């Protein structure tokens, strides 16, 4: 690990020299939108920037194992919303284990908007409590389901520059594991979902993405334990739920054409033919990368009615070896299973006979998308959690968090380049641009966003039980890293933030002007076994030692 000194924003710019100061300032959010843009600041230049100071300039902070959110000098953070906080006049409260965040501006504003926040799971130590008789009580079930799903919260920046929660916002509300949600698309009413057209709630919401028409997509990832514990049908979960933050009358729907698996992040663009293209990551070990291409074409004049594009199209999975997208269809799956020479891929735990019973109709390909992808030759990867579009047309960044069982301790970041730079292409090339470990200066990349110049902001997610131990010792607590010129040999990796004990910094997002960043501090104190002896006290209320997951806002990006 490099020994990086903590420095101020002004010192940081001085270190890199006048030739690269503006570029690095912009790519780190320092001095953005000064009106002095140059050719060197374009995304194309950024991806091949040759300056030597880029590799020799110091980092921003050192790795830390302090029980606090550590930032570089000149930056500050404060909690915007934490578990249990009231978010609206109705009295709804902020859920547990916040993860992905997404800012929706009001009238394009960078100081007034709505923030969507996923809530991925609960912890019986802090939320529902233990099961005294081996079963949850009705009130415990209520708590367990209410505190998952997502929150829409109103947020604004006050005249003194402080971001605040707007509890008077008419849009502020919760989406939980309790309300009825429609199934839309090919699995609606199918036998594999028990004939359901509506299901109960959204669970285990890990990450998501924004649609081209302004609605929010929230992917269900950590749903299995809760649904199994409560006897809820497994096939009702693992989908992508669509929400309109600005319209409470918008009918919540799970878009089944996007497939059912442990959904990571979601990125949307258009093919050259005008079709909606949706890229999706999968948070499971030995998981695939997916792409959906709509049958119809996008029309901006249709507004939210474009949601219908997500009900009919083709779901693909990536064969990384041959560089092609494999269409998932029932005929292809059954043909493979009926071929006696076909060998089932190792990650599949079903027998051939069981799979033939699972795959009877077209809807089953979407319900069991992970199995269908592997059967048809898609390549399993090591937790390809997050997909992020690059400023370069037809290019995608992907984080592969890690897979200890596979010997991949620290993960990597790859770049997928579509043929002819067309998001609708069926062929691509893939390359690893950065491996985790000592050479990459971080371990277990998870959350990933790109700023307007194409620099990457990467949140790491070393499992709480592995932090500060063994191969992960030198990395200390999880962090947030800025990667300048990510595909250049001259790239610079800088740790920007360090999380409190046991926590991960997940789901970062910027305001449109990139002067404020929202990020979720997830599961602080996750290693706690006794409530009286928490391993973290971050986010606790006065008079309490209980840690609280929270969304913070980071400011100081203006120079």
Short mmCIF file of C-alpha atoms in Angstrom, two decimals, residues 194-470:
data_model
loop_
_atom_site.label_atom_id
_atom_site.label_comp_id
_atom_site.label_asym_id
_atom_site.label_seq_id
_atom_site.Cartn_x
_atom_site.Cartn_y
_atom_site.Cartn_z
CA UNK A 194 -48.00 -19.16 -8.91
CA UNK A 195 -50.27 -17.38 -11.37
CA UNK A 196 -49.74 -14.04 -9.67
CA UNK A 197 -50.35 -10.70 -11.34
CA UNK A 198 -49.66 -8.80 -8.09
CA UNK A 199 -47.19 -9.65 -5.33
CA UNK A 200 -46.46 -8.43 -1.85
CA UNK A 201 -43.81 -5.79 -1.53
CA UNK A 202 -40.24 -5.25 -2.60
CA UNK A 203 -37.44 -6.90 -0.58
CA UNK A 204 -33.66 -6.86 -0.36
CA UNK A 205 -33.25 -3.80 -2.58
CA UNK A 206 -29.54 -3.50 -3.26
CA UNK A 207 -28.92 -1.23 -6.24
CA UNK A 208 -30.70 0.31 -9.21
CA UNK A 209 -30.67 2.87 -11.97
CA UNK A 210 -32.65 5.69 -13.59
CA UNK A 211 -34.68 5.28 -16.78
CA UNK A 212 -34.44 7.54 -19.81
CA UNK A 213 -37.95 8.77 -18.98
CA UNK A 214 -37.09 9.73 -15.39
CA UNK A 215 -38.52 6.87 -13.34
CA UNK A 216 -36.52 4.89 -10.82
CA UNK A 217 -35.51 1.23 -11.15
CA UNK A 218 -34.73 -0.62 -7.92
CA UNK A 219 -33.21 -4.10 -8.06
CA UNK A 220 -33.98 -6.79 -5.49
CA UNK A 221 -30.78 -8.53 -4.43
CA UNK A 222 -30.77 -9.81 -0.83
CA UNK A 223 -34.33 -11.13 -0.89
CA UNK A 224 -33.85 -14.87 -0.31
CA UNK A 225 -33.52 -15.00 3.48
CA UNK A 226 -36.48 -12.73 4.23
CA UNK A 227 -38.85 -14.37 1.76
CA UNK A 228 -37.86 -17.85 2.95
CA UNK A 229 -38.13 -16.88 6.62
CA UNK A 230 -41.64 -15.52 6.16
CA UNK A 231 -42.88 -18.20 3.77
CA UNK A 232 -43.26 -15.77 0.84
CA UNK A 233 -42.93 -17.27 -2.67
CA UNK A 234 -39.29 -17.03 -3.78
CA UNK A 235 -40.26 -16.32 -7.38
CA UNK A 236 -42.08 -13.14 -6.36
CA UNK A 237 -38.72 -11.55 -5.57
CA UNK A 238 -35.44 -10.96 -7.38
CA UNK A 239 -37.01 -8.54 -9.87
CA UNK A 240 -36.55 -4.89 -10.83
CA UNK A 241 -39.24 -2.60 -9.41
CA UNK A 242 -40.12 0.62 -11.27
CA UNK A 243 -41.19 3.68 -9.25
CA UNK A 244 -41.96 7.26 -10.23
CA UNK A 245 -40.61 9.47 -7.42
CA UNK A 246 -42.67 12.44 -8.63
CA UNK A 247 -46.00 10.66 -9.10
CA UNK A 248 -47.60 8.86 -6.19
CA UNK A 249 -50.35 7.59 -8.53
CA UNK A 250 -47.81 5.77 -10.74
CA UNK A 251 -48.57 2.07 -10.28
CA UNK A 252 -45.61 0.24 -8.82
CA UNK A 253 -44.53 -2.60 -11.09
CA UNK A 254 -41.91 -5.32 -11.21
CA UNK A 255 -40.53 -5.45 -14.76
CA UNK A 256 -40.16 -9.19 -15.27
CA UNK A 257 -38.71 -8.87 -18.79
CA UNK A 258 -35.49 -7.71 -17.06
CA UNK A 259 -35.11 -11.14 -15.48
CA UNK A 260 -35.01 -12.51 -11.97
CA UNK A 261 -31.66 -12.83 -10.18
CA UNK A 262 -29.68 -11.06 -7.46
CA UNK A 263 -29.85 -7.67 -9.10
CA UNK A 264 -26.93 -5.30 -8.85
CA UNK A 265 -26.94 -1.94 -10.57
CA UNK A 266 -28.83 -1.03 -13.74
CA UNK A 267 -27.70 1.25 -16.59
CA UNK A 268 -29.87 2.34 -19.52
CA UNK A 269 -29.10 3.79 -22.94
CA UNK A 270 -30.32 3.57 -26.54
CA UNK A 271 -29.21 1.42 -29.43
CA UNK A 272 -28.42 3.15 -32.72
CA UNK A 273 -31.83 1.91 -33.86
CA UNK A 274 -33.56 3.69 -30.98
CA UNK A 275 -34.35 0.70 -28.78
CA UNK A 276 -34.03 0.90 -25.02
CA UNK A 277 -30.99 -1.05 -23.84
CA UNK A 278 -30.70 -2.02 -20.17
CA UNK A 279 -27.46 -3.41 -18.69
CA UNK A 280 -27.63 -5.28 -15.38
CA UNK A 281 -25.17 -6.71 -12.88
CA UNK A 282 -25.71 -9.72 -10.62
CA UNK A 283 -24.44 -9.77 -7.04
CA UNK A 284 -24.20 -13.56 -6.72
CA UNK A 285 -20.97 -15.54 -6.81
CA UNK A 286 -20.45 -17.17 -10.24
CA UNK A 287 -22.97 -14.73 -11.77
CA UNK A 288 -23.48 -13.37 -15.28
CA UNK A 289 -23.80 -9.95 -16.88
CA UNK A 290 -27.12 -9.19 -18.59
CA UNK A 291 -28.49 -6.93 -21.28
CA UNK A 292 -32.09 -6.32 -22.31
CA UNK A 293 -33.05 -4.82 -25.69
CA UNK A 294 -36.63 -3.60 -26.10
CA UNK A 295 -38.75 -4.60 -29.07
CA UNK A 296 -40.10 -1.08 -29.51
CA UNK A 297 -38.22 2.19 -29.85
CA UNK A 298 -37.95 5.09 -27.46
CA UNK A 299 -39.87 8.32 -28.12
CA UNK A 300 -39.16 11.21 -25.74
CA UNK A 301 -42.61 12.70 -26.43
CA UNK A 302 -44.23 9.66 -24.81
CA UNK A 303 -42.69 10.45 -21.43
CA UNK A 304 -43.50 7.89 -18.74
CA UNK A 305 -45.47 5.81 -21.26
CA UNK A 306 -42.06 4.58 -22.46
CA UNK A 307 -42.22 2.26 -19.46
CA UNK A 308 -43.97 -0.18 -21.81
CA UNK A 309 -40.59 -0.69 -23.52
CA UNK A 310 -39.59 -2.75 -20.48
CA UNK A 311 -42.39 -5.28 -20.93
CA UNK A 312 -41.45 -6.77 -24.31
CA UNK A 313 -37.99 -7.42 -25.66
CA UNK A 314 -35.09 -9.86 -25.53
CA UNK A 315 -33.00 -10.68 -22.49
CA UNK A 316 -29.35 -11.54 -23.16
CA UNK A 317 -26.45 -12.79 -21.03
CA UNK A 318 -22.77 -12.24 -21.82
CA UNK A 319 -20.52 -15.01 -23.08
CA UNK A 320 -17.23 -13.39 -22.10
CA UNK A 321 -15.09 -16.06 -23.78
CA UNK A 322 -16.53 -15.53 -27.26
CA UNK A 323 -17.52 -11.89 -26.81
CA UNK A 324 -21.17 -12.24 -27.71
CA UNK A 325 -24.55 -11.67 -26.17
CA UNK A 326 -26.58 -14.88 -25.87
CA UNK A 327 -30.36 -14.54 -26.22
CA UNK A 328 -32.29 -16.40 -23.52
CA UNK A 329 -35.20 -18.41 -24.94
CA UNK A 330 -37.20 -21.43 -23.80
CA UNK A 331 -36.55 -23.38 -27.01
CA UNK A 332 -32.78 -22.97 -26.71
CA UNK A 333 -32.81 -23.99 -23.04
CA UNK A 334 -34.91 -27.10 -23.62
CA UNK A 335 -32.84 -28.10 -26.65
CA UNK A 336 -29.70 -27.96 -24.51
CA UNK A 337 -31.28 -29.92 -21.67
CA UNK A 338 -32.61 -32.61 -24.02
CA UNK A 339 -29.15 -33.13 -25.52
CA UNK A 340 -27.77 -36.13 -23.63
CA UNK A 341 -24.21 -35.00 -24.43
CA UNK A 342 -24.79 -31.62 -22.77
CA UNK A 343 -22.98 -31.20 -19.45
CA UNK A 344 -24.59 -28.94 -16.87
CA UNK A 345 -22.37 -26.01 -15.83
CA UNK A 346 -20.91 -26.43 -12.35
CA UNK A 347 -22.62 -23.51 -10.61
CA UNK A 348 -26.08 -24.99 -11.34
CA UNK A 349 -27.36 -26.97 -8.38
CA UNK A 350 -30.36 -28.57 -10.11
CA UNK A 351 -30.35 -31.93 -11.89
CA UNK A 352 -31.22 -32.17 -15.59
CA UNK A 353 -34.61 -33.64 -14.68
CA UNK A 354 -35.35 -30.83 -12.24
CA UNK A 355 -34.41 -28.24 -14.83
CA UNK A 356 -36.72 -29.76 -17.42
CA UNK A 357 -39.51 -29.37 -14.89
CA UNK A 358 -38.55 -25.74 -14.24
CA UNK A 359 -38.34 -24.73 -17.90
CA UNK A 360 -41.74 -25.39 -19.48
CA UNK A 361 -42.79 -22.04 -20.99
CA UNK A 362 -41.17 -18.79 -22.13
CA UNK A 363 -41.87 -17.04 -18.80
CA UNK A 364 -39.63 -19.55 -17.03
CA UNK A 365 -36.56 -18.16 -18.81
CA UNK A 366 -37.13 -14.85 -17.03
CA UNK A 367 -38.06 -16.40 -13.68
CA UNK A 368 -34.92 -18.58 -13.70
CA UNK A 369 -32.73 -16.22 -15.70
CA UNK A 370 -29.51 -17.18 -13.90
CA UNK A 371 -29.91 -20.87 -14.70
CA UNK A 372 -30.98 -20.14 -18.28
CA UNK A 373 -27.91 -17.95 -18.83
CA UNK A 374 -25.50 -20.64 -17.63
CA UNK A 375 -27.22 -23.40 -19.61
CA UNK A 376 -26.90 -21.35 -22.81
CA UNK A 377 -23.20 -20.65 -22.37
CA UNK A 378 -23.02 -17.29 -20.63
CA UNK A 379 -19.85 -16.87 -18.58
CA UNK A 380 -20.12 -16.75 -14.78
CA UNK A 381 -18.00 -14.04 -13.21
CA UNK A 382 -17.04 -13.13 -9.65
CA UNK A 383 -19.96 -11.05 -8.40
CA UNK A 384 -20.33 -8.58 -11.30
CA UNK A 385 -22.26 -6.20 -9.05
CA UNK A 386 -22.18 -2.86 -10.81
CA UNK A 387 -22.43 -1.70 -14.42
CA UNK A 388 -21.76 1.91 -15.37
CA UNK A 389 -21.92 3.57 -18.78
CA UNK A 390 -18.78 5.37 -19.89
CA UNK A 391 -18.70 8.75 -21.70
CA UNK A 392 -17.28 6.75 -24.62
CA UNK A 393 -20.21 5.58 -26.74
CA UNK A 394 -20.93 1.86 -26.54
CA UNK A 395 -18.64 1.32 -23.55
CA UNK A 396 -19.45 -0.06 -20.13
CA UNK A 397 -17.47 -0.35 -16.88
CA UNK A 398 -18.14 -3.37 -14.63
CA UNK A 399 -17.02 -4.10 -11.08
CA UNK A 400 -16.41 -7.73 -10.12
CA UNK A 401 -16.35 -7.51 -6.32
CA UNK A 402 -14.55 -10.74 -5.43
CA UNK A 403 -15.12 -14.47 -4.97
CA UNK A 404 -13.09 -15.99 -2.15
CA UNK A 405 -14.25 -19.50 -3.10
CA UNK A 406 -12.81 -18.89 -6.54
CA UNK A 407 -9.51 -17.56 -5.20
CA UNK A 408 -10.31 -14.04 -6.40
CA UNK A 409 -9.76 -12.22 -3.12
CA UNK A 410 -9.75 -8.61 -4.27
CA UNK A 411 -11.86 -8.42 -7.45
CA UNK A 412 -11.33 -6.26 -10.51
CA UNK A 413 -12.83 -3.62 -12.81
CA UNK A 414 -13.37 -4.45 -16.46
CA UNK A 415 -14.41 -2.54 -19.55
CA UNK A 416 -16.87 -3.91 -22.12
CA UNK A 417 -16.80 -2.31 -25.58
CA UNK A 418 -19.73 -3.01 -27.88
CA UNK A 419 -19.08 -3.67 -31.58
CA UNK A 420 -19.33 -0.50 -33.67
CA UNK A 421 -19.92 1.42 -30.44
CA UNK A 422 -23.58 0.35 -30.63
CA UNK A 423 -25.34 -0.50 -27.38
CA UNK A 424 -27.63 -2.74 -29.42
CA UNK A 425 -24.76 -4.85 -30.80
CA UNK A 426 -24.60 -8.59 -30.14
CA UNK A 427 -20.80 -8.76 -30.10
CA UNK A 428 -18.31 -7.07 -27.80
CA UNK A 429 -14.76 -7.13 -26.44
CA UNK A 430 -13.88 -7.24 -22.75
CA UNK A 431 -10.72 -6.31 -20.91
CA UNK A 432 -9.66 -6.01 -17.30
CA UNK A 433 -8.49 -2.45 -16.73
CA UNK A 434 -7.69 -2.66 -13.04
CA UNK A 435 -7.24 -5.50 -10.57
CA UNK A 436 -7.82 -5.17 -6.85
CA UNK A 437 -5.09 -5.91 -4.33
CA UNK A 438 -1.89 -4.08 -3.56
CA UNK A 439 -1.31 -3.09 -7.18
CA UNK A 440 -4.75 -1.51 -7.35
CA UNK A 441 -4.54 0.01 -3.86
CA UNK A 442 -8.07 -1.15 -3.00
CA UNK A 443 -9.91 -4.43 -2.50
CA UNK A 444 -13.38 -5.65 -3.45
CA UNK A 445 -14.79 -2.92 -5.75
CA UNK A 446 -18.57 -2.70 -5.55
CA UNK A 447 -20.39 0.60 -6.15
CA UNK A 448 -19.27 2.51 -9.21
CA UNK A 449 -20.20 5.83 -10.80
CA UNK A 450 -18.49 8.02 -13.40
CA UNK A 451 -18.31 11.78 -13.30
CA UNK A 452 -18.86 13.89 -16.42
CA UNK A 453 -15.22 13.46 -17.46
CA UNK A 454 -15.26 9.69 -17.19
CA UNK A 455 -13.31 9.38 -13.96
CA UNK A 456 -14.54 6.58 -11.74
CA UNK A 457 -15.67 6.73 -8.12
CA UNK A 458 -15.49 3.25 -6.59
CA UNK A 459 -16.87 2.11 -3.26
CA UNK A 460 -15.29 -1.05 -1.82
CA UNK A 461 -17.18 -3.80 -0.01
CA UNK A 462 -14.89 -6.12 1.90
CA UNK A 463 -17.19 -8.34 3.98
CA UNK A 464 -17.48 -7.14 7.61
CA UNK A 465 -16.10 -10.43 8.92
CA UNK A 466 -12.94 -10.04 6.77
CA UNK A 467 -12.14 -6.37 7.38
CA UNK A 468 -8.73 -5.68 8.92
CA UNK A 469 -7.82 -9.36 8.83
CA UNK A 470 -5.55 -11.62 6.78
#
